[in-house]
Amino acid sequence: MGPKITYSPEQDIADLNGKVFFITGGTAGIGRLTILELAKHNASHIHFTGRNKKSADSLIAEVGQIAPNVGITFYECDQTSFLSIENVAKSFLSSNPTRLDVLICNAGIMGGAPGLSKDGYEIQFGINFLSHALLTKRFIPLLERTASEQGEARIINVSSSAYEMQKGGLPFEDLKTTQGDLGMFGQWARYGQSKFAQILYTAELAKRHPTITSIAIHPSVVWTGIIEELPFLDRLFIKAATWGQKMPLHQGAYNECWAATTPRKESIQSGSLYYPVGVKTELTKPAADEKLWAELWDWTEKQLEGSHA
Protein backbone atom coordinates (compact mmCIF):
# COMPACT_ATOMS: atom_id res chain seq x y z
CA MET A 1 0.00 0.00 0.00
CA GLY A 2 1.41 3.37 -1.02
CA PRO A 3 1.30 6.75 0.70
CA LYS A 4 -2.09 8.26 1.48
CA ILE A 5 -2.91 10.74 -1.28
CA THR A 6 -5.37 13.62 -0.90
CA TYR A 7 -4.19 15.51 -4.00
CA SER A 8 -6.67 15.71 -6.86
CA PRO A 9 -5.66 17.16 -10.26
CA GLU A 10 -9.28 18.01 -11.01
CA GLN A 11 -9.51 20.22 -7.92
CA ASP A 12 -5.91 21.28 -7.33
CA ILE A 13 -4.68 22.35 -10.77
CA ALA A 14 -5.73 25.86 -11.71
CA ASP A 15 -6.34 27.08 -15.26
CA LEU A 16 -3.01 26.97 -17.14
CA ASN A 17 -3.92 29.32 -19.96
CA GLY A 18 -0.84 31.09 -21.31
CA LYS A 19 1.66 28.59 -19.90
CA VAL A 20 4.14 26.65 -22.01
CA PHE A 21 5.52 23.28 -20.91
CA PHE A 22 8.35 21.09 -22.22
CA ILE A 23 8.52 17.48 -21.03
CA THR A 24 10.97 14.75 -21.99
CA GLY A 25 9.79 11.17 -22.33
CA GLY A 26 6.17 12.06 -22.84
CA THR A 27 4.93 9.20 -24.99
CA ALA A 28 4.28 6.70 -22.18
CA GLY A 29 4.03 6.21 -18.43
CA ILE A 30 3.83 9.15 -16.07
CA GLY A 31 5.04 11.52 -18.77
CA ARG A 32 1.99 10.76 -20.88
CA LEU A 33 -0.32 11.04 -17.87
CA THR A 34 1.20 14.42 -16.98
CA ILE A 35 0.68 15.74 -20.50
CA LEU A 36 -2.98 14.71 -20.44
CA GLU A 37 -3.54 16.50 -17.12
CA LEU A 38 -1.82 19.65 -18.38
CA ALA A 39 -3.98 19.56 -21.49
CA LYS A 40 -7.19 19.09 -19.47
CA HIS A 41 -6.31 22.24 -17.56
CA ASN A 42 -5.87 24.45 -20.61
CA ALA A 43 -2.08 24.72 -21.02
CA SER A 44 -1.34 26.95 -24.00
CA HIS A 45 1.31 24.67 -25.51
CA ILE A 46 2.91 21.37 -24.53
CA HIS A 47 6.17 20.32 -26.17
CA PHE A 48 7.34 16.76 -25.59
CA THR A 49 10.02 14.29 -26.64
CA GLY A 50 10.10 10.55 -27.09
CA ARG A 51 11.39 7.70 -29.23
CA ASN A 52 8.12 6.32 -30.56
CA LYS A 53 6.39 8.45 -33.17
CA LYS A 54 3.38 6.13 -33.30
CA SER A 55 2.81 6.58 -29.56
CA ALA A 56 3.34 10.32 -29.95
CA ASP A 57 0.75 10.54 -32.72
CA SER A 58 -1.71 8.64 -30.53
CA LEU A 59 -1.13 11.05 -27.65
CA ILE A 60 -1.49 14.09 -29.90
CA ALA A 61 -4.81 12.71 -31.16
CA GLU A 62 -6.01 12.12 -27.60
CA VAL A 63 -5.08 15.67 -26.58
CA GLY A 64 -6.92 16.94 -29.64
CA GLN A 65 -10.06 15.18 -28.49
CA ILE A 66 -10.02 16.32 -24.86
CA ALA A 67 -8.51 19.80 -25.35
CA PRO A 68 -8.65 20.92 -29.00
CA ASN A 69 -7.36 24.41 -28.21
CA VAL A 70 -4.13 23.20 -26.59
CA GLY A 71 -1.06 23.33 -28.81
CA ILE A 72 1.08 20.21 -28.76
CA THR A 73 4.39 19.47 -30.51
CA PHE A 74 6.43 16.27 -30.60
CA TYR A 75 10.21 16.01 -31.03
CA GLU A 76 11.65 12.58 -31.77
CA CYS A 77 14.68 12.22 -29.51
CA ASP A 78 17.39 9.71 -28.62
CA GLN A 79 18.35 10.46 -25.02
CA THR A 80 21.59 8.47 -25.44
CA SER A 81 22.91 11.08 -27.87
CA PHE A 82 24.05 14.64 -27.17
CA LEU A 83 23.57 15.39 -30.87
CA SER A 84 19.93 14.34 -30.71
CA ILE A 85 19.38 16.50 -27.62
CA GLU A 86 21.06 19.45 -29.34
CA ASN A 87 18.85 19.01 -32.40
CA VAL A 88 15.72 18.98 -30.26
CA ALA A 89 16.82 22.13 -28.42
CA LYS A 90 17.70 23.85 -31.69
CA SER A 91 14.36 22.90 -33.25
CA PHE A 92 12.40 24.19 -30.26
CA LEU A 93 14.36 27.42 -29.88
CA SER A 94 14.36 28.15 -33.63
CA SER A 95 10.56 28.33 -33.49
CA ASN A 96 11.15 31.60 -31.62
CA PRO A 97 9.24 30.80 -28.44
CA THR A 98 8.62 33.82 -26.26
CA ARG A 99 8.28 31.82 -23.05
CA LEU A 100 8.90 28.48 -21.38
CA ASP A 101 7.24 28.20 -18.00
CA VAL A 102 8.15 24.66 -17.00
CA LEU A 103 10.81 22.17 -18.14
CA ILE A 104 10.07 18.65 -16.86
CA CYS A 105 13.04 16.28 -17.16
CA ASN A 106 11.03 13.08 -17.07
CA ALA A 107 12.62 10.65 -19.56
CA GLY A 108 14.71 7.82 -18.21
CA ILE A 109 15.63 4.17 -18.05
CA MET A 110 15.87 1.81 -15.11
CA GLY A 111 18.16 -1.15 -14.59
CA GLY A 112 19.22 -3.20 -17.57
CA ALA A 113 22.53 -4.56 -18.79
CA PRO A 114 25.76 -2.53 -18.59
CA GLY A 115 26.25 -0.25 -21.56
CA LEU A 116 27.41 3.11 -22.85
CA SER A 117 25.57 6.06 -24.31
CA LYS A 118 26.49 7.16 -27.82
CA ASP A 119 28.81 9.72 -26.24
CA GLY A 120 30.58 7.09 -24.16
CA TYR A 121 29.00 7.51 -20.71
CA GLU A 122 27.51 4.82 -18.48
CA ILE A 123 24.13 4.35 -20.12
CA GLN A 124 21.82 5.16 -17.21
CA PHE A 125 23.92 8.15 -16.17
CA GLY A 126 23.95 9.40 -19.76
CA ILE A 127 20.20 9.12 -20.28
CA ASN A 128 18.84 9.95 -16.84
CA PHE A 129 21.23 12.76 -15.96
CA LEU A 130 23.60 14.09 -18.63
CA SER A 131 21.07 14.38 -21.46
CA HIS A 132 18.84 16.46 -19.20
CA ALA A 133 21.73 18.59 -17.99
CA LEU A 134 22.44 19.46 -21.63
CA LEU A 135 18.82 20.29 -22.43
CA THR A 136 18.58 22.37 -19.26
CA LYS A 137 21.72 24.27 -20.21
CA ARG A 138 20.24 25.16 -23.60
CA PHE A 139 16.88 26.24 -22.14
CA ILE A 140 18.12 28.29 -19.18
CA PRO A 141 18.18 31.64 -21.05
CA LEU A 142 14.53 31.27 -22.09
CA LEU A 143 13.52 30.06 -18.64
CA GLU A 144 15.22 33.08 -17.06
CA ARG A 145 13.50 35.39 -19.53
CA THR A 146 10.15 33.81 -18.66
CA ALA A 147 10.85 34.16 -14.94
CA SER A 148 11.60 37.84 -15.46
CA GLU A 149 8.53 38.53 -17.60
CA GLN A 150 5.97 36.18 -16.01
CA GLY A 151 7.17 36.09 -12.41
CA GLU A 152 8.35 32.47 -12.35
CA ALA A 153 9.73 29.54 -14.34
CA ARG A 154 10.51 26.01 -13.19
CA ILE A 155 12.83 23.08 -13.82
CA ILE A 156 11.60 19.74 -12.49
CA ASN A 157 13.97 16.79 -12.36
CA VAL A 158 12.15 13.48 -11.97
CA SER A 159 14.48 11.56 -9.68
CA SER A 160 13.78 8.60 -7.40
CA SER A 161 14.08 7.45 -3.82
CA ALA A 162 16.68 5.07 -5.27
CA TYR A 163 19.14 7.95 -4.94
CA GLU A 164 19.45 6.90 -1.30
CA MET A 165 21.48 3.87 -2.42
CA GLN A 166 24.40 6.21 -3.13
CA LYS A 167 26.30 6.24 0.16
CA GLY A 168 29.20 8.47 -0.83
CA GLY A 169 30.42 10.72 -3.63
CA LEU A 170 30.32 10.07 -7.35
CA PRO A 171 32.97 7.96 -9.15
CA PHE A 172 33.74 10.60 -11.76
CA GLU A 173 36.67 8.60 -13.10
CA ASP A 174 34.36 5.64 -13.90
CA LEU A 175 31.43 7.44 -15.49
CA LYS A 176 32.87 6.89 -18.97
CA THR A 177 32.86 3.11 -18.45
CA THR A 178 30.03 0.59 -18.31
CA GLN A 179 30.67 0.08 -14.58
CA GLY A 180 29.97 -3.56 -15.26
CA ASP A 181 31.91 -4.78 -12.23
CA LEU A 182 29.47 -3.68 -9.51
CA GLY A 183 28.14 -7.13 -8.73
CA MET A 184 24.74 -8.85 -8.87
CA PHE A 185 22.77 -5.66 -8.25
CA GLY A 186 25.07 -3.37 -10.18
CA GLN A 187 22.26 -2.18 -12.44
CA TRP A 188 20.50 -0.72 -9.39
CA ALA A 189 23.67 0.92 -8.09
CA ARG A 190 24.06 2.57 -11.50
CA TYR A 191 20.41 3.63 -11.50
CA GLY A 192 20.65 5.11 -8.00
CA GLN A 193 23.84 6.91 -9.00
CA SER A 194 22.08 8.64 -11.91
CA LYS A 195 19.18 9.71 -9.71
CA PHE A 196 21.60 10.92 -7.03
CA ALA A 197 23.26 13.13 -9.66
CA GLN A 198 19.90 14.64 -10.61
CA ILE A 199 19.31 15.71 -7.02
CA LEU A 200 22.76 17.26 -6.61
CA TYR A 201 22.40 19.11 -9.91
CA THR A 202 18.98 20.43 -8.93
CA ALA A 203 20.36 21.85 -5.70
CA GLU A 204 23.23 23.56 -7.51
CA LEU A 205 20.88 24.87 -10.21
CA ALA A 206 18.89 26.61 -7.50
CA LYS A 207 22.06 28.32 -6.25
CA ARG A 208 23.43 29.37 -9.63
CA HIS A 209 20.14 30.36 -11.27
CA PRO A 210 18.00 31.70 -8.40
CA THR A 211 15.35 33.29 -10.62
CA ILE A 212 14.31 29.79 -11.76
CA THR A 213 12.55 27.45 -9.33
CA SER A 214 14.43 24.14 -9.58
CA ILE A 215 13.21 21.08 -7.71
CA ALA A 216 13.63 17.30 -7.79
CA ILE A 217 10.78 14.88 -7.22
CA HIS A 218 10.28 11.21 -6.45
CA PRO A 219 7.10 10.08 -8.26
CA SER A 220 6.67 7.02 -6.02
CA VAL A 221 6.66 3.46 -7.33
CA VAL A 222 4.34 3.05 -10.29
CA TRP A 223 4.20 -0.19 -12.28
CA THR A 224 4.62 1.39 -15.74
CA GLY A 225 6.17 -0.11 -18.87
CA ILE A 226 9.66 0.84 -17.71
CA ILE A 227 9.31 -1.76 -14.93
CA GLU A 228 7.19 -4.30 -16.80
CA GLU A 229 9.91 -4.63 -19.46
CA LEU A 230 12.55 -5.65 -16.90
CA PRO A 231 13.58 -9.29 -16.32
CA PHE A 232 11.64 -11.21 -13.66
CA LEU A 233 14.39 -11.06 -11.02
CA ASP A 234 14.71 -7.30 -11.45
CA ARG A 235 10.97 -6.86 -11.02
CA LEU A 236 11.13 -9.03 -7.92
CA PHE A 237 13.96 -6.88 -6.53
CA ILE A 238 11.95 -3.69 -7.07
CA LYS A 239 8.89 -5.16 -5.41
CA ALA A 240 10.91 -6.18 -2.35
CA ALA A 241 12.92 -2.94 -2.14
CA THR A 242 9.87 -0.69 -2.43
CA TRP A 243 7.37 -2.63 -0.35
CA GLY A 244 4.60 -0.32 0.80
CA GLN A 245 5.43 2.46 -1.68
CA LYS A 246 3.53 1.33 -4.78
CA MET A 247 0.84 3.67 -6.08
CA PRO A 248 -1.94 3.06 -8.63
CA LEU A 249 -1.00 4.02 -12.17
CA HIS A 250 -3.55 6.84 -12.33
CA GLN A 251 -1.84 8.49 -9.32
CA GLY A 252 1.66 8.04 -10.70
CA ALA A 253 1.80 11.48 -12.28
CA TYR A 254 0.33 13.35 -9.31
CA ASN A 255 3.64 14.52 -7.85
CA GLU A 256 4.85 15.60 -11.28
CA CYS A 257 1.62 17.50 -11.90
CA TRP A 258 1.83 19.10 -8.46
CA ALA A 259 5.41 20.19 -9.08
CA ALA A 260 4.56 21.69 -12.46
CA THR A 261 1.43 23.56 -11.47
CA THR A 262 1.17 24.36 -7.76
CA PRO A 263 1.67 28.05 -6.92
CA ARG A 264 5.22 28.56 -5.67
CA LYS A 265 4.17 30.84 -2.84
CA GLU A 266 2.19 27.97 -1.33
CA SER A 267 4.79 25.28 -0.93
CA ILE A 268 7.77 25.07 -3.27
CA GLN A 269 11.32 25.73 -2.10
CA SER A 270 13.87 25.84 -4.90
CA GLY A 271 16.65 23.28 -4.64
CA SER A 272 14.56 20.84 -2.62
CA LEU A 273 13.38 17.25 -3.06
CA TYR A 274 9.68 16.36 -2.86
CA TYR A 275 8.06 12.98 -2.29
CA PRO A 276 4.37 12.34 -3.15
CA VAL A 277 2.54 14.54 -3.11
CA GLY A 278 4.35 17.78 -2.42
CA VAL A 279 6.12 16.52 0.70
CA LYS A 280 9.48 18.25 1.17
CA THR A 281 11.99 15.58 2.15
CA GLU A 282 15.35 15.97 3.86
CA LEU A 283 18.30 14.93 1.72
CA THR A 284 20.59 12.12 2.76
CA LYS A 285 23.93 13.24 4.15
CA PRO A 286 25.84 12.47 0.90
CA ALA A 287 23.26 14.37 -1.17
CA ALA A 288 23.40 17.40 1.15
CA ASP A 289 27.13 17.91 0.49
CA GLU A 290 27.36 21.35 -1.13
CA LYS A 291 30.96 20.76 -2.21
CA LEU A 292 29.79 17.71 -4.15
CA TRP A 293 27.04 19.77 -5.78
CA ALA A 294 29.67 22.17 -7.11
CA GLU A 295 32.03 19.36 -8.08
CA LEU A 296 29.32 17.66 -10.14
CA TRP A 297 28.36 20.96 -11.74
CA ASP A 298 31.92 21.71 -12.81
CA TRP A 299 32.47 18.16 -14.09
CA THR A 300 29.21 18.30 -16.04
CA GLU A 301 30.08 21.63 -17.64
CA LYS A 302 33.36 20.14 -18.88
CA GLN A 303 31.56 17.12 -20.34
CA LEU A 304 29.12 19.34 -22.22
CA GLU A 305 31.71 21.79 -23.55
CA GLY A 306 32.20 20.01 -26.86
CA SER A 307 28.52 19.40 -27.53
CA HIS A 308 26.92 21.29 -30.38
CA ALA A 309 24.27 20.66 -33.00
CSV table of C-alpha atoms in Angstrom, one decimal:
chain,number,residue,atom,x,y,z
A,1,MET,CA,0.0,0.0,0.0
A,2,GLY,CA,1.4,3.4,-1.0
A,3,PRO,CA,1.3,6.7,0.7
A,4,LYS,CA,-2.1,8.3,1.5
A,5,ILE,CA,-2.9,10.7,-1.3
A,6,THR,CA,-5.4,13.6,-0.9
A,7,TYR,CA,-4.2,15.5,-4.0
A,8,SER,CA,-6.7,15.7,-6.9
A,9,PRO,CA,-5.7,17.2,-10.3
A,10,GLU,CA,-9.3,18.0,-11.0
A,11,GLN,CA,-9.5,20.2,-7.9
A,12,ASP,CA,-5.9,21.3,-7.3
A,13,ILE,CA,-4.7,22.3,-10.8
A,14,ALA,CA,-5.7,25.9,-11.7
A,15,ASP,CA,-6.3,27.1,-15.3
A,16,LEU,CA,-3.0,27.0,-17.1
A,17,ASN,CA,-3.9,29.3,-20.0
A,18,GLY,CA,-0.8,31.1,-21.3
A,19,LYS,CA,1.7,28.6,-19.9
A,20,VAL,CA,4.1,26.7,-22.0
A,21,PHE,CA,5.5,23.3,-20.9
A,22,PHE,CA,8.3,21.1,-22.2
A,23,ILE,CA,8.5,17.5,-21.0
A,24,THR,CA,11.0,14.7,-22.0
A,25,GLY,CA,9.8,11.2,-22.3
A,26,GLY,CA,6.2,12.1,-22.8
A,27,THR,CA,4.9,9.2,-25.0
A,28,ALA,CA,4.3,6.7,-22.2
A,29,GLY,CA,4.0,6.2,-18.4
A,30,ILE,CA,3.8,9.1,-16.1
A,31,GLY,CA,5.0,11.5,-18.8
A,32,ARG,CA,2.0,10.8,-20.9
A,33,LEU,CA,-0.3,11.0,-17.9
A,34,THR,CA,1.2,14.4,-17.0
A,35,ILE,CA,0.7,15.7,-20.5
A,36,LEU,CA,-3.0,14.7,-20.4
A,37,GLU,CA,-3.5,16.5,-17.1
A,38,LEU,CA,-1.8,19.6,-18.4
A,39,ALA,CA,-4.0,19.6,-21.5
A,40,LYS,CA,-7.2,19.1,-19.5
A,41,HIS,CA,-6.3,22.2,-17.6
A,42,ASN,CA,-5.9,24.4,-20.6
A,43,ALA,CA,-2.1,24.7,-21.0
A,44,SER,CA,-1.3,27.0,-24.0
A,45,HIS,CA,1.3,24.7,-25.5
A,46,ILE,CA,2.9,21.4,-24.5
A,47,HIS,CA,6.2,20.3,-26.2
A,48,PHE,CA,7.3,16.8,-25.6
A,49,THR,CA,10.0,14.3,-26.6
A,50,GLY,CA,10.1,10.5,-27.1
A,51,ARG,CA,11.4,7.7,-29.2
A,52,ASN,CA,8.1,6.3,-30.6
A,53,LYS,CA,6.4,8.4,-33.2
A,54,LYS,CA,3.4,6.1,-33.3
A,55,SER,CA,2.8,6.6,-29.6
A,56,ALA,CA,3.3,10.3,-29.9
A,57,ASP,CA,0.7,10.5,-32.7
A,58,SER,CA,-1.7,8.6,-30.5
A,59,LEU,CA,-1.1,11.1,-27.7
A,60,ILE,CA,-1.5,14.1,-29.9
A,61,ALA,CA,-4.8,12.7,-31.2
A,62,GLU,CA,-6.0,12.1,-27.6
A,63,VAL,CA,-5.1,15.7,-26.6
A,64,GLY,CA,-6.9,16.9,-29.6
A,65,GLN,CA,-10.1,15.2,-28.5
A,66,ILE,CA,-10.0,16.3,-24.9
A,67,ALA,CA,-8.5,19.8,-25.4
A,68,PRO,CA,-8.7,20.9,-29.0
A,69,ASN,CA,-7.4,24.4,-28.2
A,70,VAL,CA,-4.1,23.2,-26.6
A,71,GLY,CA,-1.1,23.3,-28.8
A,72,ILE,CA,1.1,20.2,-28.8
A,73,THR,CA,4.4,19.5,-30.5
A,74,PHE,CA,6.4,16.3,-30.6
A,75,TYR,CA,10.2,16.0,-31.0
A,76,GLU,CA,11.7,12.6,-31.8
A,77,CYS,CA,14.7,12.2,-29.5
A,78,ASP,CA,17.4,9.7,-28.6
A,79,GLN,CA,18.4,10.5,-25.0
A,80,THR,CA,21.6,8.5,-25.4
A,81,SER,CA,22.9,11.1,-27.9
A,82,PHE,CA,24.0,14.6,-27.2
A,83,LEU,CA,23.6,15.4,-30.9
A,84,SER,CA,19.9,14.3,-30.7
A,85,ILE,CA,19.4,16.5,-27.6
A,86,GLU,CA,21.1,19.4,-29.3
A,87,ASN,CA,18.9,19.0,-32.4
A,88,VAL,CA,15.7,19.0,-30.3
A,89,ALA,CA,16.8,22.1,-28.4
A,90,LYS,CA,17.7,23.8,-31.7
A,91,SER,CA,14.4,22.9,-33.3
A,92,PHE,CA,12.4,24.2,-30.3
A,93,LEU,CA,14.4,27.4,-29.9
A,94,SER,CA,14.4,28.1,-33.6
A,95,SER,CA,10.6,28.3,-33.5
A,96,ASN,CA,11.2,31.6,-31.6
A,97,PRO,CA,9.2,30.8,-28.4
A,98,THR,CA,8.6,33.8,-26.3
A,99,ARG,CA,8.3,31.8,-23.1
A,100,LEU,CA,8.9,28.5,-21.4
A,101,ASP,CA,7.2,28.2,-18.0
A,102,VAL,CA,8.2,24.7,-17.0
A,103,LEU,CA,10.8,22.2,-18.1
A,104,ILE,CA,10.1,18.7,-16.9
A,105,CYS,CA,13.0,16.3,-17.2
A,106,ASN,CA,11.0,13.1,-17.1
A,107,ALA,CA,12.6,10.7,-19.6
A,108,GLY,CA,14.7,7.8,-18.2
A,109,ILE,CA,15.6,4.2,-18.1
A,110,MET,CA,15.9,1.8,-15.1
A,111,GLY,CA,18.2,-1.2,-14.6
A,112,GLY,CA,19.2,-3.2,-17.6
A,113,ALA,CA,22.5,-4.6,-18.8
A,114,PRO,CA,25.8,-2.5,-18.6
A,115,GLY,CA,26.3,-0.3,-21.6
A,116,LEU,CA,27.4,3.1,-22.8
A,117,SER,CA,25.6,6.1,-24.3
A,118,LYS,CA,26.5,7.2,-27.8
A,119,ASP,CA,28.8,9.7,-26.2
A,120,GLY,CA,30.6,7.1,-24.2
A,121,TYR,CA,29.0,7.5,-20.7
A,122,GLU,CA,27.5,4.8,-18.5
A,123,ILE,CA,24.1,4.3,-20.1
A,124,GLN,CA,21.8,5.2,-17.2
A,125,PHE,CA,23.9,8.1,-16.2
A,126,GLY,CA,23.9,9.4,-19.8
A,127,ILE,CA,20.2,9.1,-20.3
A,128,ASN,CA,18.8,10.0,-16.8
A,129,PHE,CA,21.2,12.8,-16.0
A,130,LEU,CA,23.6,14.1,-18.6
A,131,SER,CA,21.1,14.4,-21.5
A,132,HIS,CA,18.8,16.5,-19.2
A,133,ALA,CA,21.7,18.6,-18.0
A,134,LEU,CA,22.4,19.5,-21.6
A,135,LEU,CA,18.8,20.3,-22.4
A,136,THR,CA,18.6,22.4,-19.3
A,137,LYS,CA,21.7,24.3,-20.2
A,138,ARG,CA,20.2,25.2,-23.6
A,139,PHE,CA,16.9,26.2,-22.1
A,140,ILE,CA,18.1,28.3,-19.2
A,141,PRO,CA,18.2,31.6,-21.1
A,142,LEU,CA,14.5,31.3,-22.1
A,143,LEU,CA,13.5,30.1,-18.6
A,144,GLU,CA,15.2,33.1,-17.1
A,145,ARG,CA,13.5,35.4,-19.5
A,146,THR,CA,10.2,33.8,-18.7
A,147,ALA,CA,10.8,34.2,-14.9
A,148,SER,CA,11.6,37.8,-15.5
A,149,GLU,CA,8.5,38.5,-17.6
A,150,GLN,CA,6.0,36.2,-16.0
A,151,GLY,CA,7.2,36.1,-12.4
A,152,GLU,CA,8.4,32.5,-12.3
A,153,ALA,CA,9.7,29.5,-14.3
A,154,ARG,CA,10.5,26.0,-13.2
A,155,ILE,CA,12.8,23.1,-13.8
A,156,ILE,CA,11.6,19.7,-12.5
A,157,ASN,CA,14.0,16.8,-12.4
A,158,VAL,CA,12.2,13.5,-12.0
A,159,SER,CA,14.5,11.6,-9.7
A,160,SER,CA,13.8,8.6,-7.4
A,161,SER,CA,14.1,7.4,-3.8
A,162,ALA,CA,16.7,5.1,-5.3
A,163,TYR,CA,19.1,8.0,-4.9
A,164,GLU,CA,19.5,6.9,-1.3
A,165,MET,CA,21.5,3.9,-2.4
A,166,GLN,CA,24.4,6.2,-3.1
A,167,LYS,CA,26.3,6.2,0.2
A,168,GLY,CA,29.2,8.5,-0.8
A,169,GLY,CA,30.4,10.7,-3.6
A,170,LEU,CA,30.3,10.1,-7.4
A,171,PRO,CA,33.0,8.0,-9.1
A,172,PHE,CA,33.7,10.6,-11.8
A,173,GLU,CA,36.7,8.6,-13.1
A,174,ASP,CA,34.4,5.6,-13.9
A,175,LEU,CA,31.4,7.4,-15.5
A,176,LYS,CA,32.9,6.9,-19.0
A,177,THR,CA,32.9,3.1,-18.4
A,178,THR,CA,30.0,0.6,-18.3
A,179,GLN,CA,30.7,0.1,-14.6
A,180,GLY,CA,30.0,-3.6,-15.3
A,181,ASP,CA,31.9,-4.8,-12.2
A,182,LEU,CA,29.5,-3.7,-9.5
A,183,GLY,CA,28.1,-7.1,-8.7
A,184,MET,CA,24.7,-8.8,-8.9
A,185,PHE,CA,22.8,-5.7,-8.2
A,186,GLY,CA,25.1,-3.4,-10.2
A,187,GLN,CA,22.3,-2.2,-12.4
A,188,TRP,CA,20.5,-0.7,-9.4
A,189,ALA,CA,23.7,0.9,-8.1
A,190,ARG,CA,24.1,2.6,-11.5
A,191,TYR,CA,20.4,3.6,-11.5
A,192,GLY,CA,20.6,5.1,-8.0
A,193,GLN,CA,23.8,6.9,-9.0
A,194,SER,CA,22.1,8.6,-11.9
A,195,LYS,CA,19.2,9.7,-9.7
A,196,PHE,CA,21.6,10.9,-7.0
A,197,ALA,CA,23.3,13.1,-9.7
A,198,GLN,CA,19.9,14.6,-10.6
A,199,ILE,CA,19.3,15.7,-7.0
A,200,LEU,CA,22.8,17.3,-6.6
A,201,TYR,CA,22.4,19.1,-9.9
A,202,THR,CA,19.0,20.4,-8.9
A,203,ALA,CA,20.4,21.9,-5.7
A,204,GLU,CA,23.2,23.6,-7.5
A,205,LEU,CA,20.9,24.9,-10.2
A,206,ALA,CA,18.9,26.6,-7.5
A,207,LYS,CA,22.1,28.3,-6.2
A,208,ARG,CA,23.4,29.4,-9.6
A,209,HIS,CA,20.1,30.4,-11.3
A,210,PRO,CA,18.0,31.7,-8.4
A,211,THR,CA,15.4,33.3,-10.6
A,212,ILE,CA,14.3,29.8,-11.8
A,213,THR,CA,12.6,27.5,-9.3
A,214,SER,CA,14.4,24.1,-9.6
A,215,ILE,CA,13.2,21.1,-7.7
A,216,ALA,CA,13.6,17.3,-7.8
A,217,ILE,CA,10.8,14.9,-7.2
A,218,HIS,CA,10.3,11.2,-6.5
A,219,PRO,CA,7.1,10.1,-8.3
A,220,SER,CA,6.7,7.0,-6.0
A,221,VAL,CA,6.7,3.5,-7.3
A,222,VAL,CA,4.3,3.1,-10.3
A,223,TRP,CA,4.2,-0.2,-12.3
A,224,THR,CA,4.6,1.4,-15.7
A,225,GLY,CA,6.2,-0.1,-18.9
A,226,ILE,CA,9.7,0.8,-17.7
A,227,ILE,CA,9.3,-1.8,-14.9
A,228,GLU,CA,7.2,-4.3,-16.8
A,229,GLU,CA,9.9,-4.6,-19.5
A,230,LEU,CA,12.6,-5.6,-16.9
A,231,PRO,CA,13.6,-9.3,-16.3
A,232,PHE,CA,11.6,-11.2,-13.7
A,233,LEU,CA,14.4,-11.1,-11.0
A,234,ASP,CA,14.7,-7.3,-11.4
A,235,ARG,CA,11.0,-6.9,-11.0
A,236,LEU,CA,11.1,-9.0,-7.9
A,237,PHE,CA,14.0,-6.9,-6.5
A,238,ILE,CA,12.0,-3.7,-7.1
A,239,LYS,CA,8.9,-5.2,-5.4
A,240,ALA,CA,10.9,-6.2,-2.3
A,241,ALA,CA,12.9,-2.9,-2.1
A,242,THR,CA,9.9,-0.7,-2.4
A,243,TRP,CA,7.4,-2.6,-0.4
A,244,GLY,CA,4.6,-0.3,0.8
A,245,GLN,CA,5.4,2.5,-1.7
A,246,LYS,CA,3.5,1.3,-4.8
A,247,MET,CA,0.8,3.7,-6.1
A,248,PRO,CA,-1.9,3.1,-8.6
A,249,LEU,CA,-1.0,4.0,-12.2
A,250,HIS,CA,-3.5,6.8,-12.3
A,251,GLN,CA,-1.8,8.5,-9.3
A,252,GLY,CA,1.7,8.0,-10.7
A,253,ALA,CA,1.8,11.5,-12.3
A,254,TYR,CA,0.3,13.4,-9.3
A,255,ASN,CA,3.6,14.5,-7.8
A,256,GLU,CA,4.9,15.6,-11.3
A,257,CYS,CA,1.6,17.5,-11.9
A,258,TRP,CA,1.8,19.1,-8.5
A,259,ALA,CA,5.4,20.2,-9.1
A,260,ALA,CA,4.6,21.7,-12.5
A,261,THR,CA,1.4,23.6,-11.5
A,262,THR,CA,1.2,24.4,-7.8
A,263,PRO,CA,1.7,28.1,-6.9
A,264,ARG,CA,5.2,28.6,-5.7
A,265,LYS,CA,4.2,30.8,-2.8
A,266,GLU,CA,2.2,28.0,-1.3
A,267,SER,CA,4.8,25.3,-0.9
A,268,ILE,CA,7.8,25.1,-3.3
A,269,GLN,CA,11.3,25.7,-2.1
A,270,SER,CA,13.9,25.8,-4.9
A,271,GLY,CA,16.7,23.3,-4.6
A,272,SER,CA,14.6,20.8,-2.6
A,273,LEU,CA,13.4,17.3,-3.1
A,274,TYR,CA,9.7,16.4,-2.9
A,275,TYR,CA,8.1,13.0,-2.3
A,276,PRO,CA,4.4,12.3,-3.2
A,277,VAL,CA,2.5,14.5,-3.1
A,278,GLY,CA,4.4,17.8,-2.4
A,279,VAL,CA,6.1,16.5,0.7
A,280,LYS,CA,9.5,18.3,1.2
A,281,THR,CA,12.0,15.6,2.2
A,282,GLU,CA,15.3,16.0,3.9
A,283,LEU,CA,18.3,14.9,1.7
A,284,THR,CA,20.6,12.1,2.8
A,285,LYS,CA,23.9,13.2,4.1
A,286,PRO,CA,25.8,12.5,0.9
A,287,ALA,CA,23.3,14.4,-1.2
A,288,ALA,CA,23.4,17.4,1.1
A,289,ASP,CA,27.1,17.9,0.5
A,290,GLU,CA,27.4,21.3,-1.1
A,291,LYS,CA,31.0,20.8,-2.2
A,292,LEU,CA,29.8,17.7,-4.1
A,293,TRP,CA,27.0,19.8,-5.8
A,294,ALA,CA,29.7,22.2,-7.1
A,295,GLU,CA,32.0,19.4,-8.1
A,296,LEU,CA,29.3,17.7,-10.1
A,297,TRP,CA,28.4,21.0,-11.7
A,298,ASP,CA,31.9,21.7,-12.8
A,299,TRP,CA,32.5,18.2,-14.1
A,300,THR,CA,29.2,18.3,-16.0
A,301,GLU,CA,30.1,21.6,-17.6
A,302,LYS,CA,33.4,20.1,-18.9
A,303,GLN,CA,31.6,17.1,-20.3
A,304,LEU,CA,29.1,19.3,-22.2
A,305,GLU,CA,31.7,21.8,-23.5
A,306,GLY,CA,32.2,20.0,-26.9
A,307,SER,CA,28.5,19.4,-27.5
A,308,HIS,CA,26.9,21.3,-30.4
A,309,ALA,CA,24.3,20.7,-33.0
